[in-house]
mmCIF file of C-alpha atoms in Angstrom:
data_model
loop_
_atom_site.group_PDB
_atom_site.id
_atom_site.type_symbol
_atom_site.label_atom_id
_atom_site.label_comp_id
_atom_site.label_asym_id
_atom_site.label_seq_id
_atom_site.Cartn_x
_atom_site.Cartn_y
_atom_site.Cartn_z
ATOM 1 C CA ASN A 1 154.915 46.583 168.117
ATOM 2 C CA ASP A 2 153.523 48.095 164.809
ATOM 3 C CA TYR A 3 157.022 47.106 162.681
ATOM 4 C CA ALA A 4 159.044 43.878 161.849
ATOM 5 C CA LEU A 5 161.406 41.787 160.243
ATOM 6 C CA LEU A 6 160.400 39.394 157.578
ATOM 7 C CA LEU A 7 162.312 36.465 156.418
ATOM 8 C CA VAL A 8 160.777 34.374 153.598
ATOM 9 C CA GLY A 9 161.905 31.247 152.307
ATOM 10 C CA GLY A 10 166.455 32.145 152.117
ATOM 11 C CA GLY A 11 165.562 35.476 153.308
ATOM 12 C CA TYR A 12 169.368 37.312 154.972
ATOM 13 C CA VAL A 13 170.308 39.545 158.141
ATOM 14 C CA SER A 14 173.606 40.041 158.385
ATOM 15 C CA MET A 15 174.407 42.262 161.555
ATOM 16 C CA VAL A 16 177.622 44.733 161.471
ATOM 17 C CA ASN A 17 177.660 46.153 165.488
ATOM 18 C CA GLY A 18 174.479 47.562 167.001
ATOM 19 C CA SER A 19 170.764 46.034 167.687
ATOM 20 C CA MET A 20 168.142 44.411 166.107
ATOM 21 C CA PRO A 21 164.933 46.120 168.288
ATOM 22 C CA LEU A 22 162.224 45.017 165.628
ATOM 23 C CA ALA A 23 160.033 41.297 166.063
ATOM 24 C CA THR A 24 162.036 39.333 163.340
ATOM 25 C CA ILE A 25 159.406 36.818 161.875
ATOM 26 C CA VAL A 26 160.864 34.035 159.941
ATOM 27 C CA SER A 27 159.027 31.543 157.355
ATOM 28 C CA GLY A 28 159.707 29.009 154.942
ATOM 29 C CA PRO A 29 163.208 27.441 154.470
ATOM 30 C CA GLY A 30 166.703 28.467 153.998
ATOM 31 C CA ASN A 31 166.831 31.766 156.514
ATOM 32 C CA SER A 32 169.968 33.179 157.885
ATOM 33 C CA ILE A 33 171.001 35.482 160.799
ATOM 34 C CA ASP A 34 174.631 35.929 161.395
ATOM 35 C CA GLY A 35 177.147 39.008 162.199
ATOM 36 C CA VAL A 36 177.624 40.996 165.448
ATOM 37 C CA GLY A 37 175.199 42.512 167.440
ATOM 38 C CA ASN A 38 171.880 42.330 169.433
ATOM 39 C CA PHE A 39 168.628 41.254 168.775
ATOM 40 C CA GLN A 40 166.339 42.985 171.170
ATOM 41 C CA GLY A 41 162.829 41.989 169.610
ATOM 42 C CA PRO A 42 161.684 38.756 169.459
ATOM 43 C CA ILE A 43 162.149 35.588 167.077
ATOM 44 C CA MET A 44 159.238 34.193 165.572
ATOM 45 C CA LEU A 45 159.530 31.174 163.002
ATOM 46 C CA GLN A 46 155.606 30.568 161.684
ATOM 47 C CA ASP A 47 155.514 26.743 161.671
ATOM 48 C CA SER A 48 157.362 23.174 160.983
ATOM 49 C CA SER A 49 158.598 24.221 157.530
ATOM 50 C CA THR A 50 160.910 27.178 158.522
ATOM 51 C CA SER A 51 164.196 26.728 159.927
ATOM 52 C CA LEU A 52 166.384 29.523 160.793
ATOM 53 C CA THR A 53 170.212 29.297 160.699
ATOM 54 C CA MET A 54 171.965 31.518 163.590
ATOM 55 C CA GLY A 55 175.553 32.552 163.294
ATOM 56 C CA LEU A 56 175.347 35.709 165.622
ATOM 57 C CA ASN A 57 177.810 36.846 167.832
ATOM 58 C CA GLY A 58 175.497 38.631 170.368
ATOM 59 C CA LEU A 59 173.100 38.933 172.671
ATOM 60 C CA ILE A 60 168.942 37.740 172.465
ATOM 61 C CA PHE A 61 166.979 39.737 174.479
ATOM 62 C CA THR A 62 163.613 38.291 173.915
ATOM 63 C CA ASN A 63 161.994 34.998 173.313
ATOM 64 C CA ILE A 64 162.584 33.171 170.779
ATOM 65 C CA THR A 65 159.220 31.010 168.901
ATOM 66 C CA LEU A 66 159.546 28.036 166.985
ATOM 67 C CA ALA A 67 156.219 26.797 166.189
ATOM 68 C CA GLY A 68 157.632 23.271 165.653
ATOM 69 C CA GLY A 69 160.696 25.056 163.262
ATOM 70 C CA THR A 70 164.083 24.079 163.057
ATOM 71 C CA ILE A 71 166.984 26.824 164.271
ATOM 72 C CA SER A 72 170.545 25.720 163.232
ATOM 73 C CA LEU A 73 173.728 26.817 164.800
ATOM 74 C CA THR A 74 176.429 27.956 162.968
ATOM 75 C CA SER A 75 177.946 29.792 166.585
ATOM 76 C CA ASP A 76 177.882 30.354 169.516
ATOM 77 C CA MET A 77 173.590 31.330 171.215
ATOM 78 C CA TYR A 78 173.687 33.554 174.020
ATOM 79 C CA LEU A 79 170.066 34.002 175.826
ATOM 80 C CA ALA A 80 169.758 37.649 177.661
ATOM 81 C CA ASN A 81 168.763 36.720 181.529
ATOM 82 C CA ASN A 82 164.925 35.499 181.574
ATOM 83 C CA VAL A 83 164.735 34.634 178.027
ATOM 84 C CA VAL A 84 164.061 30.973 176.638
ATOM 85 C CA ILE A 85 163.308 29.205 173.437
ATOM 86 C CA ALA A 86 159.489 29.366 173.480
ATOM 87 C CA ASP A 87 157.090 26.840 172.435
ATOM 88 C CA SER A 88 157.903 23.422 170.615
ATOM 89 C CA GLY A 89 160.624 22.228 167.339
ATOM 90 C CA THR A 90 163.901 21.548 166.923
ATOM 91 C CA VAL A 91 167.113 22.863 168.130
ATOM 92 C CA ASN A 92 170.708 21.957 165.852
ATOM 93 C CA LEU A 93 173.260 22.848 168.370
ATOM 94 C CA GLN A 94 175.694 20.858 166.087
ATOM 95 C CA ASN A 95 178.921 21.522 167.898
ATOM 96 C CA ARG A 96 177.958 24.678 169.302
ATOM 97 C CA ASN A 97 176.901 26.409 173.000
ATOM 98 C CA ILE A 98 173.555 27.903 173.723
ATOM 99 C CA VAL A 99 174.420 29.761 177.091
ATOM 100 C CA PHE A 100 171.441 30.314 178.713
ATOM 101 C CA GLY A 101 171.228 33.919 180.999
ATOM 102 C CA SER A 102 172.168 33.727 185.062
ATOM 103 C CA ASN A 103 168.293 34.095 186.069
ATOM 104 C CA SER A 104 166.004 31.019 186.736
ATOM 105 C CA SER A 105 164.447 29.918 184.045
ATOM 106 C CA THR A 106 161.059 27.748 182.650
ATOM 107 C CA TRP A 107 161.000 25.928 179.213
ATOM 108 C CA ASN A 108 157.555 24.678 178.805
ATOM 109 C CA GLY A 109 157.629 23.206 175.067
ATOM 110 C CA ASN A 110 158.611 20.133 173.457
ATOM 111 C CA ILE A 111 162.486 20.885 172.201
ATOM 112 C CA ASN A 112 164.686 18.357 170.001
ATOM 113 C CA TRP A 113 168.255 18.667 170.733
ATOM 114 C CA TYR A 114 170.391 17.309 167.902
ATOM 115 C CA GLY A 115 174.027 17.732 168.405
ATOM 116 C CA ASN A 116 177.627 16.644 167.481
ATOM 117 C CA GLY A 117 179.344 17.703 170.987
ATOM 118 C CA GLY A 118 177.505 20.734 171.021
ATOM 119 C CA THR A 119 176.091 21.959 175.013
ATOM 120 C CA ILE A 120 173.633 23.651 176.677
ATOM 121 C CA ASP A 121 174.683 25.621 179.113
ATOM 122 C CA MET A 122 172.913 26.671 182.337
ATOM 123 C CA TYR A 123 174.286 29.817 184.374
ATOM 124 C CA ALA A 124 170.780 29.522 186.832
ATOM 125 C CA ASN A 125 168.404 26.772 187.600
ATOM 126 C CA VAL A 126 165.861 25.527 184.797
ATOM 127 C CA ASP A 127 162.009 24.341 185.377
ATOM 128 C CA LEU A 128 161.522 22.042 182.873
ATOM 129 C CA THR A 129 157.713 20.843 182.061
ATOM 130 C CA GLY A 130 157.828 19.927 178.518
ATOM 131 C CA THR A 131 159.528 17.035 177.140
ATOM 132 C CA TRP A 132 163.345 17.695 175.658
ATOM 133 C CA THR A 133 164.679 15.289 173.382
ATOM 134 C CA ILE A 134 168.436 14.310 173.044
ATOM 135 C CA ASN A 135 169.577 13.392 169.497
ATOM 136 C CA GLY A 136 173.026 12.942 168.944
ATOM 137 C CA ILE A 137 175.659 13.763 171.479
ATOM 138 C CA VAL A 138 174.799 16.457 173.809
ATOM 139 C CA GLU A 139 176.226 18.165 177.151
ATOM 140 C CA ILE A 140 173.822 20.170 179.894
ATOM 141 C CA LYS A 141 176.952 21.587 181.556
ATOM 142 C CA GLY A 142 174.758 22.772 185.025
ATOM 143 C CA ARG A 143 177.635 24.986 187.083
ATOM 144 C CA ASN A 144 175.980 22.974 190.019
ATOM 145 C CA HIS A 145 172.513 24.401 189.287
ATOM 146 C CA THR A 146 169.286 22.316 188.844
ATOM 147 C CA VAL A 147 166.527 21.310 186.368
ATOM 148 C CA HIS A 148 163.259 20.800 187.791
ATOM 149 C CA LEU A 149 161.211 18.079 186.157
ATOM 150 C CA GLY A 150 157.311 19.210 186.774
ATOM 151 C CA ASP A 151 154.648 16.793 186.562
ATOM 152 C CA THR A 152 154.657 16.330 182.873
ATOM 153 C CA ALA A 153 158.254 16.693 182.026
ATOM 154 C CA GLU A 154 160.965 14.325 180.308
ATOM 155 C CA ILE A 155 164.454 14.376 179.286
ATOM 156 C CA ILE A 156 164.946 11.244 176.029
ATOM 157 C CA VAL A 157 167.937 10.118 175.069
ATOM 158 C CA ALA A 158 167.178 8.646 171.376
ATOM 159 C CA SER A 159 168.277 6.013 170.654
ATOM 160 C CA GLY A 160 171.690 5.611 169.732
ATOM 161 C CA SER A 161 172.034 9.265 170.601
ATOM 162 C CA THR A 162 174.581 10.790 174.176
ATOM 163 C CA LEU A 163 173.549 12.584 177.123
ATOM 164 C CA GLU A 164 176.493 13.988 179.346
ATOM 165 C CA LEU A 165 175.588 15.681 182.403
ATOM 166 C CA GLY A 166 178.202 17.835 183.826
ATOM 167 C CA GLY A 167 177.983 19.591 187.400
ATOM 168 C CA VAL A 168 173.918 18.946 186.953
ATOM 169 C CA ILE A 169 171.089 18.215 189.603
ATOM 170 C CA LEU A 170 168.482 16.748 188.187
ATOM 171 C CA ASP A 171 165.318 17.080 190.661
ATOM 172 C CA ALA A 172 162.095 15.855 189.701
ATOM 173 C CA ALA A 173 160.584 16.686 193.705
ATOM 174 C CA TRP A 174 159.092 19.888 192.756
ATOM 175 C CA GLY A 175 154.941 21.158 191.369
#
């Protein structure tokens, strides 16, 4: 893609119904995306000093690259089929849900999940090869699907934190 949307330190996009076809490159702190609409292009955070607040009512159709950065949800986030949060970084669910698509997916990055009653909502099996660290109170709602833990995968519950498993099958026998 030859064109991109660039959010740099305090950048703001508010969707008013429709679709964003461009790649979105996010750099620096205090950026936000909200409104109603779908993101067709990838969302790429640049580094560990990058933060993005997401309050989008719509689907995300391409992977999100954290690159060590942080995404904080102010509304539920819906990932389309085959979409994952790639690379490593932080997702602050707060009390919101992240809803995975209905096709099996592979999650390779190391993600710090923060929540205050937030939910990781699975509609298909997940192959995990990285580390998910749970901070605060987070539920994985599996809907009778499986998280396959690869040879290097871990789910770590940080000190003082709670991971609730609802209808999820943990399987460490693949790979």
